[in-house]
Amino acid sequence: MTRATPAAFVFDAYGTLYDVQSVVARAEMLAPGRGAALGQLWRAKQLEYSWLSSLMISPAFAREDFSAITGRALDYAVEALGVGLSSDARERLLAAYLDLAPYPDARVVLERLAPRPRVILSNGTRSMLAALLDQSGLDDVIDSVLSVDAAGIYKPHPSVYRLAVDHLGVEPAAIVFVSANGWDAAGAKAFGFTTCWINRAKLPIERHAPAPDHVVDSLSGLLAQFA
Ligand code: LAC
């Protein structure tokens, strides 16, 4: 099979460029002994709510943005785990989500992929993503940021991936879509992107959609394929 030469790189944000578990240290401070469990359930519920609210969109049910469902997911996780959290602590945890740590190799990898466009396509709202880029200082190595809000639905709906094609003006196969979320890589492959799954946790490949084109164990793994 011949593959199109990559014309651009499109990155998922949460879990791919930014470590969602970097909230665990703050969660541990606010809820000693429960930080890891809270971080994990919070993220799992956040994603579940994104999928459920996309399926439920109707004239009677409007999708809430990622900032809102991130808060609702935190409230669920706090109650499920029986963690007592003051409203001030809740606000501090939500603020931590705007200041997630980028993976240590994110900057160098993004630098090395230039001059090809490097785009973020994320469930996050524009303001959540602007805060992340600003706090982490990666704004100078990302060329543009696309939020699912422009499509009115969450990943992995094809109209979300279409945003990147429309923005870049190249065919889907010429776009390398990079995600550490296996279900997101699967959605992107089903849409027609060339995909690279960052499998940091050594998980099995998702079975409900086409397999990724490339599997690497860190962002740095991209360089061997595309630098
Ligand atoms: C995002 C979620 C999938 O950034 O992590 O879109």
JSON list of C-alpha atoms in Angstrom, two decimals, residues 29-215:
[
{"chain": "A", "resi": 29, "resn": "MET", "atom": "CA", "xyz": [-3.20, 17.02, 48.48]},
{"chain": "A", "resi": 30, "resn": "LEU", "atom": "CA", "xyz": [-6.91, 17.80, 48.65]},
{"chain": "A", "resi": 31, "resn": "ALA", "atom": "CA", "xyz": [-8.05, 14.21, 49.27]},
{"chain": "A", "resi": 32, "resn": "PRO", "atom": "CA", "xyz": [-5.13, 12.32, 50.85]},
{"chain": "A", "resi": 33, "resn": "GLY", "atom": "CA", "xyz": [-4.88, 8.67, 49.82]},
{"chain": "A", "resi": 34, "resn": "ARG", "atom": "CA", "xyz": [-7.56, 9.09, 47.10]},
{"chain": "A", "resi": 35, "resn": "GLY", "atom": "CA", "xyz": [-5.77, 11.20, 44.50]},
{"chain": "A", "resi": 36, "resn": "ALA", "atom": "CA", "xyz": [-5.04, 8.43, 41.99]},
{"chain": "A", "resi": 37, "resn": "ALA", "atom": "CA", "xyz": [-8.53, 6.91, 42.22]},
{"chain": "A", "resi": 38, "resn": "LEU", "atom": "CA", "xyz": [-10.11, 10.34, 41.89]},
{"chain": "A", "resi": 39, "resn": "GLY", "atom": "CA", "xyz": [-7.97, 11.25, 38.87]},
{"chain": "A", "resi": 40, "resn": "GLN", "atom": "CA", "xyz": [-8.80, 7.99, 37.14]},
{"chain": "A", "resi": 41, "resn": "LEU", "atom": "CA", "xyz": [-12.57, 7.99, 37.74]},
{"chain": "A", "resi": 42, "resn": "TRP", "atom": "CA", "xyz": [-12.79, 11.70, 36.89]},
{"chain": "A", "resi": 43, "resn": "ARG", "atom": "CA", "xyz": [-11.21, 11.14, 33.48]},
{"chain": "A", "resi": 44, "resn": "ALA", "atom": "CA", "xyz": [-13.23, 7.97, 32.78]},
{"chain": "A", "resi": 45, "resn": "LYS", "atom": "CA", "xyz": [-16.52, 9.75, 33.57]},
{"chain": "A", "resi": 46, "resn": "GLN", "atom": "CA", "xyz": [-15.52, 12.84, 31.58]},
{"chain": "A", "resi": 47, "resn": "LEU", "atom": "CA", "xyz": [-15.06, 10.69, 28.46]},
{"chain": "A", "resi": 48, "resn": "GLU", "atom": "CA", "xyz": [-18.20, 8.65, 29.14]},
{"chain": "A", "resi": 49, "resn": "TYR", "atom": "CA", "xyz": [-20.25, 11.85, 29.45]},
{"chain": "A", "resi": 50, "resn": "SER", "atom": "CA", "xyz": [-18.78, 13.13, 26.17]},
{"chain": "A", "resi": 51, "resn": "TRP", "atom": "CA", "xyz": [-19.89, 9.98, 24.33]},
{"chain": "A", "resi": 52, "resn": "LEU", "atom": "CA", "xyz": [-23.30, 9.81, 26.03]},
{"chain": "A", "resi": 53, "resn": "SER", "atom": "CA", "xyz": [-24.14, 13.45, 25.50]},
{"chain": "A", "resi": 54, "resn": "SER", "atom": "CA", "xyz": [-23.19, 13.14, 21.81]},
{"chain": "A", "resi": 55, "resn": "LEU", "atom": "CA", "xyz": [-25.57, 10.20, 21.39]},
{"chain": "A", "resi": 56, "resn": "MET", "atom": "CA", "xyz": [-28.33, 12.02, 23.25]},
{"chain": "A", "resi": 57, "resn": "ILE", "atom": "CA", "xyz": [-28.34, 15.29, 21.28]},
{"chain": "A", "resi": 58, "resn": "SER", "atom": "CA", "xyz": [-31.97, 16.11, 20.41]},
{"chain": "A", "resi": 59, "resn": "PRO", "atom": "CA", "xyz": [-34.24, 19.15, 20.31]},
{"chain": "A", "resi": 60, "resn": "ALA", "atom": "CA", "xyz": [-34.87, 18.49, 24.01]},
{"chain": "A", "resi": 61, "resn": "PHE", "atom": "CA", "xyz": [-31.26, 17.88, 25.02]},
{"chain": "A", "resi": 62, "resn": "ALA", "atom": "CA", "xyz": [-28.39, 20.23, 24.27]},
{"chain": "A", "resi": 63, "resn": "ARG", "atom": "CA", "xyz": [-24.81, 19.04, 24.53]},
{"chain": "A", "resi": 64, "resn": "GLU", "atom": "CA", "xyz": [-22.83, 20.83, 27.24]},
{"chain": "A", "resi": 65, "resn": "ASP", "atom": "CA", "xyz": [-19.27, 21.88, 26.54]},
{"chain": "A", "resi": 66, "resn": "PHE", "atom": "CA", "xyz": [-16.19, 20.03, 27.83]},
{"chain": "A", "resi": 67, "resn": "SER", "atom": "CA", "xyz": [-15.66, 22.48, 30.64]},
{"chain": "A", "resi": 68, "resn": "ALA", "atom": "CA", "xyz": [-19.16, 21.75, 31.98]},
{"chain": "A", "resi": 69, "resn": "ILE", "atom": "CA", "xyz": [-18.92, 17.97, 31.64]},
{"chain": "A", "resi": 70, "resn": "THR", "atom": "CA", "xyz": [-15.47, 18.00, 33.21]},
{"chain": "A", "resi": 71, "resn": "GLY", "atom": "CA", "xyz": [-17.06, 19.60, 36.28]},
{"chain": "A", "resi": 72, "resn": "ARG", "atom": "CA", "xyz": [-19.98, 17.15, 36.29]},
{"chain": "A", "resi": 73, "resn": "ALA", "atom": "CA", "xyz": [-17.58, 14.21, 35.96]},
{"chain": "A", "resi": 74, "resn": "LEU", "atom": "CA", "xyz": [-15.58, 15.50, 38.94]},
{"chain": "A", "resi": 75, "resn": "ASP", "atom": "CA", "xyz": [-18.76, 15.79, 41.03]},
{"chain": "A", "resi": 76, "resn": "TYR", "atom": "CA", "xyz": [-19.69, 12.20, 40.15]},
{"chain": "A", "resi": 77, "resn": "ALA", "atom": "CA", "xyz": [-16.22, 10.88, 41.00]},
{"chain": "A", "resi": 78, "resn": "VAL", "atom": "CA", "xyz": [-16.14, 12.76, 44.32]},
{"chain": "A", "resi": 79, "resn": "GLU", "atom": "CA", "xyz": [-19.49, 11.31, 45.38]},
{"chain": "A", "resi": 80, "resn": "ALA", "atom": "CA", "xyz": [-18.75, 7.80, 44.09]},
{"chain": "A", "resi": 81, "resn": "LEU", "atom": "CA", "xyz": [-15.50, 7.66, 46.05]},
{"chain": "A", "resi": 82, "resn": "GLY", "atom": "CA", "xyz": [-16.97, 9.29, 49.14]},
{"chain": "A", "resi": 83, "resn": "VAL", "atom": "CA", "xyz": [-14.35, 12.03, 49.06]},
{"chain": "A", "resi": 84, "resn": "GLY", "atom": "CA", "xyz": [-15.30, 15.15, 51.01]},
{"chain": "A", "resi": 85, "resn": "LEU", "atom": "CA", "xyz": [-14.33, 18.14, 48.85]},
{"chain": "A", "resi": 86, "resn": "SER", "atom": "CA", "xyz": [-15.05, 21.76, 49.72]},
{"chain": "A", "resi": 87, "resn": "SER", "atom": "CA", "xyz": [-16.24, 24.03, 46.93]},
{"chain": "A", "resi": 88, "resn": "ASP", "atom": "CA", "xyz": [-12.89, 25.78, 47.10]},
{"chain": "A", "resi": 89, "resn": "ALA", "atom": "CA", "xyz": [-11.06, 22.44, 46.62]},
{"chain": "A", "resi": 90, "resn": "ARG", "atom": "CA", "xyz": [-13.40, 21.63, 43.71]},
{"chain": "A", "resi": 91, "resn": "GLU", "atom": "CA", "xyz": [-12.49, 24.92, 42.06]},
{"chain": "A", "resi": 92, "resn": "ARG", "atom": "CA", "xyz": [-8.80, 24.26, 42.59]},
{"chain": "A", "resi": 93, "resn": "LEU", "atom": "CA", "xyz": [-9.06, 20.83, 40.97]},
{"chain": "A", "resi": 94, "resn": "LEU", "atom": "CA", "xyz": [-10.93, 22.26, 38.00]},
{"chain": "A", "resi": 95, "resn": "ALA", "atom": "CA", "xyz": [-8.26, 24.96, 37.70]},
{"chain": "A", "resi": 96, "resn": "ALA", "atom": "CA", "xyz": [-5.62, 22.19, 37.63]},
{"chain": "A", "resi": 97, "resn": "TYR", "atom": "CA", "xyz": [-7.27, 20.95, 34.44]},
{"chain": "A", "resi": 98, "resn": "LEU", "atom": "CA", "xyz": [-6.30, 24.22, 32.78]},
{"chain": "A", "resi": 99, "resn": "ASP", "atom": "CA", "xyz": [-2.69, 23.78, 33.83]},
{"chain": "A", "resi": 100, "resn": "LEU", "atom": "CA", "xyz": [-1.94, 20.15, 32.95]},
{"chain": "A", "resi": 101, "resn": "ALA", "atom": "CA", "xyz": [1.68, 19.18, 32.43]},
{"chain": "A", "resi": 102, "resn": "PRO", "atom": "CA", "xyz": [2.68, 18.52, 28.83]},
{"chain": "A", "resi": 103, "resn": "TYR", "atom": "CA", "xyz": [4.52, 15.21, 28.28]},
{"chain": "A", "resi": 104, "resn": "PRO", "atom": "CA", "xyz": [8.25, 15.93, 28.58]},
{"chain": "A", "resi": 105, "resn": "ASP", "atom": "CA", "xyz": [8.96, 15.14, 24.92]},
{"chain": "A", "resi": 106, "resn": "ALA", "atom": "CA", "xyz": [6.04, 17.22, 23.55]},
{"chain": "A", "resi": 107, "resn": "ARG", "atom": "CA", "xyz": [8.03, 20.37, 22.77]},
{"chain": "A", "resi": 108, "resn": "VAL", "atom": "CA", "xyz": [10.96, 18.73, 21.01]},
{"chain": "A", "resi": 109, "resn": "VAL", "atom": "CA", "xyz": [8.69, 16.50, 18.92]},
{"chain": "A", "resi": 110, "resn": "LEU", "atom": "CA", "xyz": [6.50, 19.43, 17.86]},
{"chain": "A", "resi": 111, "resn": "GLU", "atom": "CA", "xyz": [9.60, 21.44, 16.97]},
{"chain": "A", "resi": 112, "resn": "ARG", "atom": "CA", "xyz": [11.02, 18.64, 14.84]},
{"chain": "A", "resi": 113, "resn": "LEU", "atom": "CA", "xyz": [7.81, 18.15, 12.83]},
{"chain": "A", "resi": 114, "resn": "ALA", "atom": "CA", "xyz": [7.88, 21.75, 11.57]},
{"chain": "A", "resi": 115, "resn": "PRO", "atom": "CA", "xyz": [7.51, 23.26, 9.01]},
{"chain": "A", "resi": 116, "resn": "ARG", "atom": "CA", "xyz": [4.53, 20.97, 8.42]},
{"chain": "A", "resi": 117, "resn": "PRO", "atom": "CA", "xyz": [1.46, 22.37, 10.20]},
{"chain": "A", "resi": 118, "resn": "ARG", "atom": "CA", "xyz": [0.93, 21.12, 13.77]},
{"chain": "A", "resi": 119, "resn": "VAL", "atom": "CA", "xyz": [-2.69, 21.41, 14.80]},
{"chain": "A", "resi": 120, "resn": "ILE", "atom": "CA", "xyz": [-4.58, 20.50, 17.98]},
{"chain": "A", "resi": 121, "resn": "LEU", "atom": "CA", "xyz": [-8.06, 19.00, 17.50]},
{"chain": "A", "resi": 122, "resn": "SER", "atom": "CA", "xyz": [-9.68, 18.45, 20.86]},
{"chain": "A", "resi": 123, "resn": "ASN", "atom": "CA", "xyz": [-12.87, 17.99, 22.82]},
{"chain": "A", "resi": 124, "resn": "GLY", "atom": "CA", "xyz": [-11.73, 20.96, 24.93]},
{"chain": "A", "resi": 125, "resn": "THR", "atom": "CA", "xyz": [-13.31, 24.38, 24.55]},
{"chain": "A", "resi": 126, "resn": "ARG", "atom": "CA", "xyz": [-11.27, 27.10, 22.88]},
{"chain": "A", "resi": 127, "resn": "SER", "atom": "CA", "xyz": [-10.70, 28.78, 26.21]},
{"chain": "A", "resi": 128, "resn": "MET", "atom": "CA", "xyz": [-9.61, 25.55, 27.97]},
{"chain": "A", "resi": 129, "resn": "LEU", "atom": "CA", "xyz": [-7.15, 24.86, 25.16]},
{"chain": "A", "resi": 130, "resn": "ALA", "atom": "CA", "xyz": [-5.87, 28.45, 25.07]},
{"chain": "A", "resi": 131, "resn": "ALA", "atom": "CA", "xyz": [-5.16, 28.22, 28.82]},
{"chain": "A", "resi": 132, "resn": "LEU", "atom": "CA", "xyz": [-3.30, 24.92, 28.39]},
{"chain": "A", "resi": 133, "resn": "LEU", "atom": "CA", "xyz": [-1.13, 26.27, 25.59]},
{"chain": "A", "resi": 134, "resn": "ASP", "atom": "CA", "xyz": [-0.44, 29.46, 27.46]},
{"chain": "A", "resi": 135, "resn": "GLN", "atom": "CA", "xyz": [0.43, 27.79, 30.80]},
{"chain": "A", "resi": 136, "resn": "SER", "atom": "CA", "xyz": [2.63, 25.15, 29.17]},
{"chain": "A", "resi": 137, "resn": "GLY", "atom": "CA", "xyz": [4.34, 27.53, 26.77]},
{"chain": "A", "resi": 138, "resn": "LEU", "atom": "CA", "xyz": [3.67, 25.23, 23.80]},
{"chain": "A", "resi": 139, "resn": "ASP", "atom": "CA", "xyz": [1.84, 27.99, 21.93]},
{"chain": "A", "resi": 140, "resn": "ASP", "atom": "CA", "xyz": [4.86, 28.70, 19.74]},
{"chain": "A", "resi": 141, "resn": "VAL", "atom": "CA", "xyz": [5.07, 25.09, 18.47]},
{"chain": "A", "resi": 142, "resn": "ILE", "atom": "CA", "xyz": [1.37, 24.69, 17.64]},
{"chain": "A", "resi": 143, "resn": "ASP", "atom": "CA", "xyz": [0.10, 26.38, 14.49]},
{"chain": "A", "resi": 144, "resn": "SER", "atom": "CA", "xyz": [-3.63, 26.22, 15.17]},
{"chain": "A", "resi": 145, "resn": "VAL", "atom": "CA", "xyz": [-6.18, 24.91, 17.62]},
{"chain": "A", "resi": 146, "resn": "LEU", "atom": "CA", "xyz": [-9.54, 23.42, 16.67]},
{"chain": "A", "resi": 147, "resn": "SER", "atom": "CA", "xyz": [-12.27, 22.69, 19.20]},
{"chain": "A", "resi": 148, "resn": "VAL", "atom": "CA", "xyz": [-15.09, 20.19, 18.68]},
{"chain": "A", "resi": 149, "resn": "ASP", "atom": "CA", "xyz": [-17.42, 23.03, 19.63]},
{"chain": "A", "resi": 150, "resn": "ALA", "atom": "CA", "xyz": [-17.27, 24.15, 15.99]},
{"chain": "A", "resi": 151, "resn": "ALA", "atom": "CA", "xyz": [-18.87, 20.81, 15.06]},
{"chain": "A", "resi": 152, "resn": "GLY", "atom": "CA", "xyz": [-21.35, 20.82, 17.96]},
{"chain": "A", "resi": 153, "resn": "ILE", "atom": "CA", "xyz": [-20.57, 17.23, 18.96]},
{"chain": "A", "resi": 154, "resn": "TYR", "atom": "CA", "xyz": [-17.72, 15.28, 20.55]},
{"chain": "A", "resi": 155, "resn": "LYS", "atom": "CA", "xyz": [-15.17, 12.87, 19.15]},
{"chain": "A", "resi": 156, "resn": "PRO", "atom": "CA", "xyz": [-15.31, 10.35, 17.59]},
{"chain": "A", "resi": 157, "resn": "HIS", "atom": "CA", "xyz": [-18.08, 11.84, 15.42]},
{"chain": "A", "resi": 158, "resn": "PRO", "atom": "CA", "xyz": [-16.76, 12.21, 11.84]},
{"chain": "A", "resi": 159, "resn": "SER", "atom": "CA", "xyz": [-17.86, 15.84, 11.66]},
{"chain": "A", "resi": 160, "resn": "VAL", "atom": "CA", "xyz": [-15.23, 16.60, 14.30]},
{"chain": "A", "resi": 161, "resn": "TYR", "atom": "CA", "xyz": [-12.40, 15.06, 12.25]},
{"chain": "A", "resi": 162, "resn": "ARG", "atom": "CA", "xyz": [-13.80, 16.89, 9.19]},
{"chain": "A", "resi": 163, "resn": "LEU", "atom": "CA", "xyz": [-12.92, 20.19, 10.93]},
{"chain": "A", "resi": 164, "resn": "ALA", "atom": "CA", "xyz": [-9.22, 19.42, 10.44]},
{"chain": "A", "resi": 165, "resn": "VAL", "atom": "CA", "xyz": [-9.65, 18.54, 6.75]},
{"chain": "A", "resi": 166, "resn": "ASP", "atom": "CA", "xyz": [-11.59, 21.74, 6.14]},
{"chain": "A", "resi": 167, "resn": "HIS", "atom": "CA", "xyz": [-9.02, 23.77, 8.04]},
{"chain": "A", "resi": 168, "resn": "LEU", "atom": "CA", "xyz": [-5.97, 22.29, 6.33]},
{"chain": "A", "resi": 169, "resn": "GLY", "atom": "CA", "xyz": [-7.46, 21.81, 2.87]},
{"chain": "A", "resi": 170, "resn": "VAL", "atom": "CA", "xyz": [-5.71, 18.47, 2.27]},
{"chain": "A", "resi": 171, "resn": "GLU", "atom": "CA", "xyz": [-7.10, 14.97, 1.84]},
{"chain": "A", "resi": 172, "resn": "PRO", "atom": "CA", "xyz": [-7.62, 12.98, 5.06]},
{"chain": "A", "resi": 173, "resn": "ALA", "atom": "CA", "xyz": [-4.93, 10.38, 4.27]},
{"chain": "A", "resi": 174, "resn": "ALA", "atom": "CA", "xyz": [-2.30, 13.13, 4.02]},
{"chain": "A", "resi": 175, "resn": "ILE", "atom": "CA", "xyz": [-3.04, 14.11, 7.63]},
{"chain": "A", "resi": 176, "resn": "VAL", "atom": "CA", "xyz": [-1.30, 12.17, 10.38]},
{"chain": "A", "resi": 177, "resn": "PHE", "atom": "CA", "xyz": [-3.65, 12.13, 13.34]},
{"chain": "A", "resi": 178, "resn": "VAL", "atom": "CA", "xyz": [-1.89, 11.47, 16.63]},
{"chain": "A", "resi": 179, "resn": "SER", "atom": "CA", "xyz": [-3.72, 10.32, 19.75]},
{"chain": "A", "resi": 180, "resn": "ALA", "atom": "CA", "xyz": [-2.89, 8.36, 22.86]},
{"chain": "A", "resi": 181, "resn": "ASN", "atom": "CA", "xyz": [-6.59, 7.58, 23.26]},
{"chain": "A", "resi": 182, "resn": "GLY", "atom": "CA", "xyz": [-7.11, 4.29, 21.40]},
{"chain": "A", "resi": 183, "resn": "TRP", "atom": "CA", "xyz": [-10.80, 5.04, 20.74]},
{"chain": "A", "resi": 184, "resn": "ASP", "atom": "CA", "xyz": [-9.86, 8.44, 19.25]},
{"chain": "A", "resi": 185, "resn": "ALA", "atom": "CA", "xyz": [-7.21, 6.91, 16.98]},
{"chain": "A", "resi": 186, "resn": "ALA", "atom": "CA", "xyz": [-9.85, 4.36, 15.91]},
{"chain": "A", "resi": 187, "resn": "GLY", "atom": "CA", "xyz": [-12.39, 7.10, 15.14]},
{"chain": "A", "resi": 188, "resn": "ALA", "atom": "CA", "xyz": [-9.80, 9.04, 13.17]},
{"chain": "A", "resi": 189, "resn": "LYS", "atom": "CA", "xyz": [-8.81, 5.97, 11.16]},
{"chain": "A", "resi": 190, "resn": "ALA", "atom": "CA", "xyz": [-12.46, 5.17, 10.39]},
{"chain": "A", "resi": 191, "resn": "PHE", "atom": "CA", "xyz": [-12.75, 8.75, 9.11]},
{"chain": "A", "resi": 192, "resn": "GLY", "atom": "CA", "xyz": [-9.81, 8.27, 6.76]},
{"chain": "A", "resi": 193, "resn": "PHE", "atom": "CA", "xyz": [-6.81, 9.87, 8.45]},
{"chain": "A", "resi": 194, "resn": "THR", "atom": "CA", "xyz": [-3.43, 8.22, 8.62]},
{"chain": "A", "resi": 195, "resn": "THR", "atom": "CA", "xyz": [-3.23, 7.48, 12.33]},
{"chain": "A", "resi": 196, "resn": "CYS", "atom": "CA", "xyz": [-0.55, 7.13, 14.93]},
{"chain": "A", "resi": 197, "resn": "TRP", "atom": "CA", "xyz": [-1.59, 5.70, 18.30]},
{"chain": "A", "resi": 198, "resn": "ILE", "atom": "CA", "xyz": [0.66, 6.56, 21.22]},
{"chain": "A", "resi": 199, "resn": "ASN", "atom": "CA", "xyz": [0.30, 3.42, 23.31]},
{"chain": "A", "resi": 200, "resn": "ARG", "atom": "CA", "xyz": [2.11, 4.46, 26.49]},
{"chain": "A", "resi": 201, "resn": "ALA", "atom": "CA", "xyz": [0.23, 1.97, 28.65]},
{"chain": "A", "resi": 202, "resn": "LYS", "atom": "CA", "xyz": [0.87, -1.03, 26.38]},
{"chain": "A", "resi": 203, "resn": "LEU", "atom": "CA", "xyz": [-2.86, -1.67, 25.92]},
{"chain": "A", "resi": 204, "resn": "PRO", "atom": "CA", "xyz": [-4.40, -3.95, 23.29]},
{"chain": "A", "resi": 205, "resn": "ILE", "atom": "CA", "xyz": [-5.61, -2.33, 20.06]},
{"chain": "A", "resi": 206, "resn": "GLU", "atom": "CA", "xyz": [-9.31, -1.36, 20.15]},
{"chain": "A", "resi": 207, "resn": "ARG", "atom": "CA", "xyz": [-11.46, -3.90, 18.29]},
{"chain": "A", "resi": 208, "resn": "HIS", "atom": "CA", "xyz": [-14.49, -1.85, 17.17]},
{"chain": "A", "resi": 209, "resn": "ALA", "atom": "CA", "xyz": [-12.85, 0.05, 14.29]},
{"chain": "A", "resi": 210, "resn": "PRO", "atom": "CA", "xyz": [-9.88, -0.15, 11.90]},
{"chain": "A", "resi": 211, "resn": "ALA", "atom": "CA", "xyz": [-6.45, -0.56, 13.51]},
{"chain": "A", "resi": 212, "resn": "PRO", "atom": "CA", "xyz": [-4.06, 2.42, 13.59]},
{"chain": "A", "resi": 213, "resn": "ASP", "atom": "CA", "xyz": [-1.46, 2.76, 10.84]},
{"chain": "A", "resi": 214, "resn": "HIS", "atom": "CA", "xyz": [1.35, 3.31, 13.34]},
{"chain": "A", "resi": 215, "resn": "VAL", "atom": "CA", "xyz": [1.73, 2.38, 17.00]}
]
